[in-house]
Amino acid sequence: KHGINAEYGGADGEPGVDGAKGDTGPRGETGEPGEDGAKGEKGERGEPGSKGLAGIQGEKGEPGVDGGKGDRGPDGDCAPDSYTPCNCDTHVLVRHSQSTDEPECPTGFESLWSGYSLVFFEGNGYGLSQDLGSAGSCLEEFQVMPFMQCSSSDVCRHGVRTDKSFWLAIESDPDYTIKPMTSIDEIQNHISRCNVCMGTQYILARHSFTKDSPECPEDFEPLWEGYSYVMVTSSGTSGGGQDLASSGSCLENFYLPTFIECLGRGTCAYYINNLDYWLAQNPDTSQPGMWGMGSVYSGLDDILEQGVARCAVCARENV
């Protein structure tokens, strides 16, 4: 400050140098909030959030009001319901070759197994026949005596002297004077082979009672033609027959003898007292059952021409 000093009367000196910066003072109190700023621009769209939890199922609503009655529909045609048959059923067919070769199944059938052609059993004088059209007539293994005899005393015997088995034979010219066969290999060369076949076609056999094979019924097709086989008998009252509606009653070949007999002691042979029965021809329809009575057919040619009836195995055509 320039001026005159009143006490001494001298003039004021020059201003001194600025002092050092002092310490920072204490923080002041927070001021009042300022006014809101202007609205900013819209930001970018965010990523989709995760799926929320399922809500609780709502309560069942009240039944709605019945609708109005509809218009009358057009009159329908009077006709039976349409029906398309379903080839869902399966049928078993057994074919016998009457040779040592395994026969083939007919077209449309598949093989289930092959084996040896069994005709019937005999035990203690009682016989049990096998329909040659059923699967039971085709055993997968050959045994001279496939069964055993059991009593109530918990004892079973295999190969009892009185037990017998009978098998469909192949074409042969047997010598009834020779000893029975004992070799299993030799015996098997006389046993017919068979095949159990499965398909969707219904099977039946038809017999003509003439030397001509019959035609199959409408909607059926022939699988094979043959000779009408009825039954066999052994010594005594033992024997067995075929269901004439079964394919087993129509053998494709006519051989005599038709079957071979095996005994419990382990031997097999052709025996003169074993008999075959076949349906006979009866062409004179004016006197059913009378034609041919008392006739004897000697020789294979006469038997085939005048004696044995013919047959056909038929399968229903699939729709």
Coordinates of C-alpha atoms in Angstrom, one line a residue, residues 91-96 103-110 132-133 195-206 213-217 219-227 245-248 250-253 311-318:
H91 CA -51.0 -121.4 -42.1
V92 CA -48.7 -124.4 -41.8
L93 CA -48.2 -126.8 -44.7
V94 CA -46.0 -129.9 -44.7
R95 CA -44.6 -131.4 -47.8
H96 CA -43.1 -134.9 -48.1
P103 CA -38.6 -131.0 -50.7
E104 CA -39.0 -127.3 -51.4
C105 CA -41.8 -125.2 -50.0
P106 CA -44.4 -123.9 -52.5
T107 CA -44.1 -120.3 -53.8
G108 CA -45.2 -117.9 -51.1
F109 CA -44.3 -120.2 -48.2
E110 CA -41.1 -120.1 -46.1
L132 CA -49.0 -135.9 -42.7
G133 CA -50.2 -132.4 -43.3
N195 CA -40.3 -129.7 -45.0
V196 CA -42.6 -127.6 -42.6
C197 CA -43.6 -124.5 -44.4
M198 CA -45.5 -121.4 -43.3
G199 CA -47.5 -118.9 -45.4
T200 CA -50.6 -116.7 -45.4
Q201 CA -52.7 -118.9 -47.7
Y202 CA -55.4 -121.3 -46.5
I203 CA -54.8 -124.9 -47.6
L204 CA -57.2 -127.7 -48.4
A205 CA -57.1 -131.0 -50.3
R206 CA -59.7 -132.1 -52.9
S213 CA -56.9 -134.8 -60.7
P214 CA -59.7 -132.5 -59.6
E215 CA -59.8 -128.7 -60.2
C216 CA -59.3 -126.4 -57.2
P217 CA -62.4 -124.4 -56.0
D219 CA -60.3 -118.4 -55.7
F220 CA -57.9 -121.3 -55.0
E221 CA -54.8 -122.3 -56.9
P222 CA -53.2 -125.7 -57.1
L223 CA -49.9 -126.4 -55.2
W224 CA -49.5 -130.0 -56.3
E225 CA -51.5 -133.0 -57.6
G226 CA -51.2 -136.5 -56.2
Y227 CA -52.9 -139.7 -55.0
A245 CA -59.1 -132.2 -46.0
S246 CA -55.4 -132.1 -45.1
S247 CA -52.6 -131.9 -47.5
G248 CA -51.3 -135.1 -45.9
C250 CA -52.6 -136.2 -51.0
L251 CA -49.2 -137.8 -51.6
E252 CA -47.4 -136.7 -54.8
N253 CA -46.1 -140.2 -55.5
C311 CA -56.3 -135.4 -55.6
A312 CA -55.1 -131.9 -55.5
V313 CA -53.7 -129.6 -52.8
C314 CA -55.1 -126.1 -53.2
A315 CA -54.2 -122.7 -51.6
R316 CA -56.6 -119.8 -51.4
E317 CA -55.4 -116.9 -53.5
N318 CA -54.5 -113.8 -51.4

